[in-house]
Amino acid sequence: MKEEFLHYIWKYNLYDPDKLVDNEGNKIIVINPGEYNRDSGPDFFNARLRIGGTEWAGNVEIHIRSSHFNNHGHNHDPAFDNVILHIVAENDKKVYNTRGDEILTSEMVFSPLIFDKYTSLINNPFVIACQSEISRLDNFYIHHWLSTLVIERLQEKLEQIMKIFTETGNDWDETFYRVLTRYFGFRVNSEPFEMLAASLPFRIIRKHADNRFQIEALLFGTAGMLEEGLFKDAIKDVYYADLTREYKVLTSKYSLQPIWKFSRLRPANFPTVRIAQLAAMLTVTGGLFSRVLEACSIKELKEPFEVRASEYWDDHFVFGGKSRSYPKITGSQAADILLVNAVIPMLFVLGRYRDSANICEKALSFLEETDPEKNSIIEEWQSAGITAKTAFDTQALIHLRNNYCRKRRCLECRIGTKVISLGKILKNPDELMLEP
């Protein structure tokens, strides 16, 4: 048994109240269990109890055994002198505070079925431990929890984006460029694309935003894709030669250096088309981030990210090697990935930075209007009976799976705590139809 389980039992009043008594057998009535404390000090602050007609206010400490109070050094710590109740599963020893006063200790009795349900979740071999029961929960309750998780996920991204914002000297355009470029590399090339954006500042891109060819030369050259001998069929390729020549002019002006080395990679693995599409995005009239801020509908928001690589790439995947001809367009699904991972989080962060509830709400509404993501995690939830209708749902479910389910934080999950608390009545599945 872990202390966090006892914290959960105390917090949600899942113990037998008739068996919570003091040393003389007087019933301890819990008026308020207190505020859960995750930092140092007692486990619950500002609890209120009534014992034998007297009301007490103070802190509550919880251990598996009462002797753990001394084992943890609390008997020498003045921070625990205001503990009015010591809750334990086993009272094996009297304990005292630094003043020598005995601390009231009481064993907490609860249904073993609740503990059995908790252990069954913790030891479940599936990542989503409650997958056999979650579909029985009230949908409104689940959606309410997912709404909280979306904010948690955006808050995580806020911290990452604000770090970049500081590194760029508080430049929103530069920050957006770096965040967007990272996610334009998608899962396989996210880090190399992030390095590319850091090595080729947006201030340089901005100066050539009206010339796609020069943007392509800057991106391909800085990425190291214009090195001699890299593409064996490019030696007679006019477009490649022109890009190389243009990059030499630009690199002498800006002192740029290639960041990638591709000598050991097969050309088929080079993200050339992606870079060509990125160049198309960066030449959007009026500026890309400005378009994001001005967008009033999901259609307007998405439009700048559905672009076509320059005509050369219609029949190429790499320099010099011809292929079947078709336009290389970032499709709707790819645009949605950029919206969900880069564009909408940037909008949310800007709203928080400016303390604008309207901008934050706008970002969340865009998330609700974006199609749900398709990946293995969402398939797991689908198998568990949870269907995501929008990207708002999928972002929450991804966060829930990675930050709660995988780490077995069932006692911190509203779904997990509901399932565990109903462990004593699981013989009747209808009881799982929870009200929010």
Short mmCIF file of C-alpha atoms in Angstrom, two decimals, residues 3 41-42 61 63 65-81 83 86 93 95-99 103:
data_model
loop_
_atom_site.label_atom_id
_atom_site.label_comp_id
_atom_site.label_asym_id
_atom_site.label_seq_id
_atom_site.Cartn_x
_atom_site.Cartn_y
_atom_site.Cartn_z
CA GLU A 3 0.55 6.70 1.15
CA GLY A 41 4.95 19.82 5.29
CA PRO A 42 1.78 18.06 6.46
CA GLU A 61 -0.64 14.01 8.39
CA HIS A 63 1.19 7.47 6.98
CA ARG A 65 2.10 3.12 10.01
CA SER A 66 2.14 5.65 12.84
CA SER A 67 5.84 4.90 13.49
CA HIS A 68 6.62 6.41 10.06
CA PHE A 69 6.01 9.82 11.65
CA ASN A 70 9.28 9.42 13.53
CA ASN A 71 11.00 7.56 10.71
CA HIS A 72 10.46 10.61 8.47
CA GLY A 73 11.80 12.97 11.13
CA HIS A 74 8.53 14.81 11.66
CA ASN A 75 8.91 14.54 15.46
CA HIS A 76 11.88 16.96 15.16
CA ASP A 77 10.24 19.30 12.65
CA PRO A 78 8.25 22.31 14.00
CA ALA A 79 6.30 22.38 10.71
CA PHE A 80 4.34 19.38 12.08
CA ASP A 81 3.52 20.89 15.48
CA VAL A 83 -0.94 18.49 13.22
CA HIS A 86 -2.48 11.59 12.38
CA LYS A 93 3.30 3.46 18.03
CA VAL A 95 4.10 9.74 18.36
CA TYR A 96 4.89 13.21 19.70
CA ASN A 97 5.64 16.64 18.23
CA THR A 98 8.68 18.81 19.04
CA ARG A 99 6.93 20.16 22.15
CA ILE A 103 -0.40 13.59 18.42
#
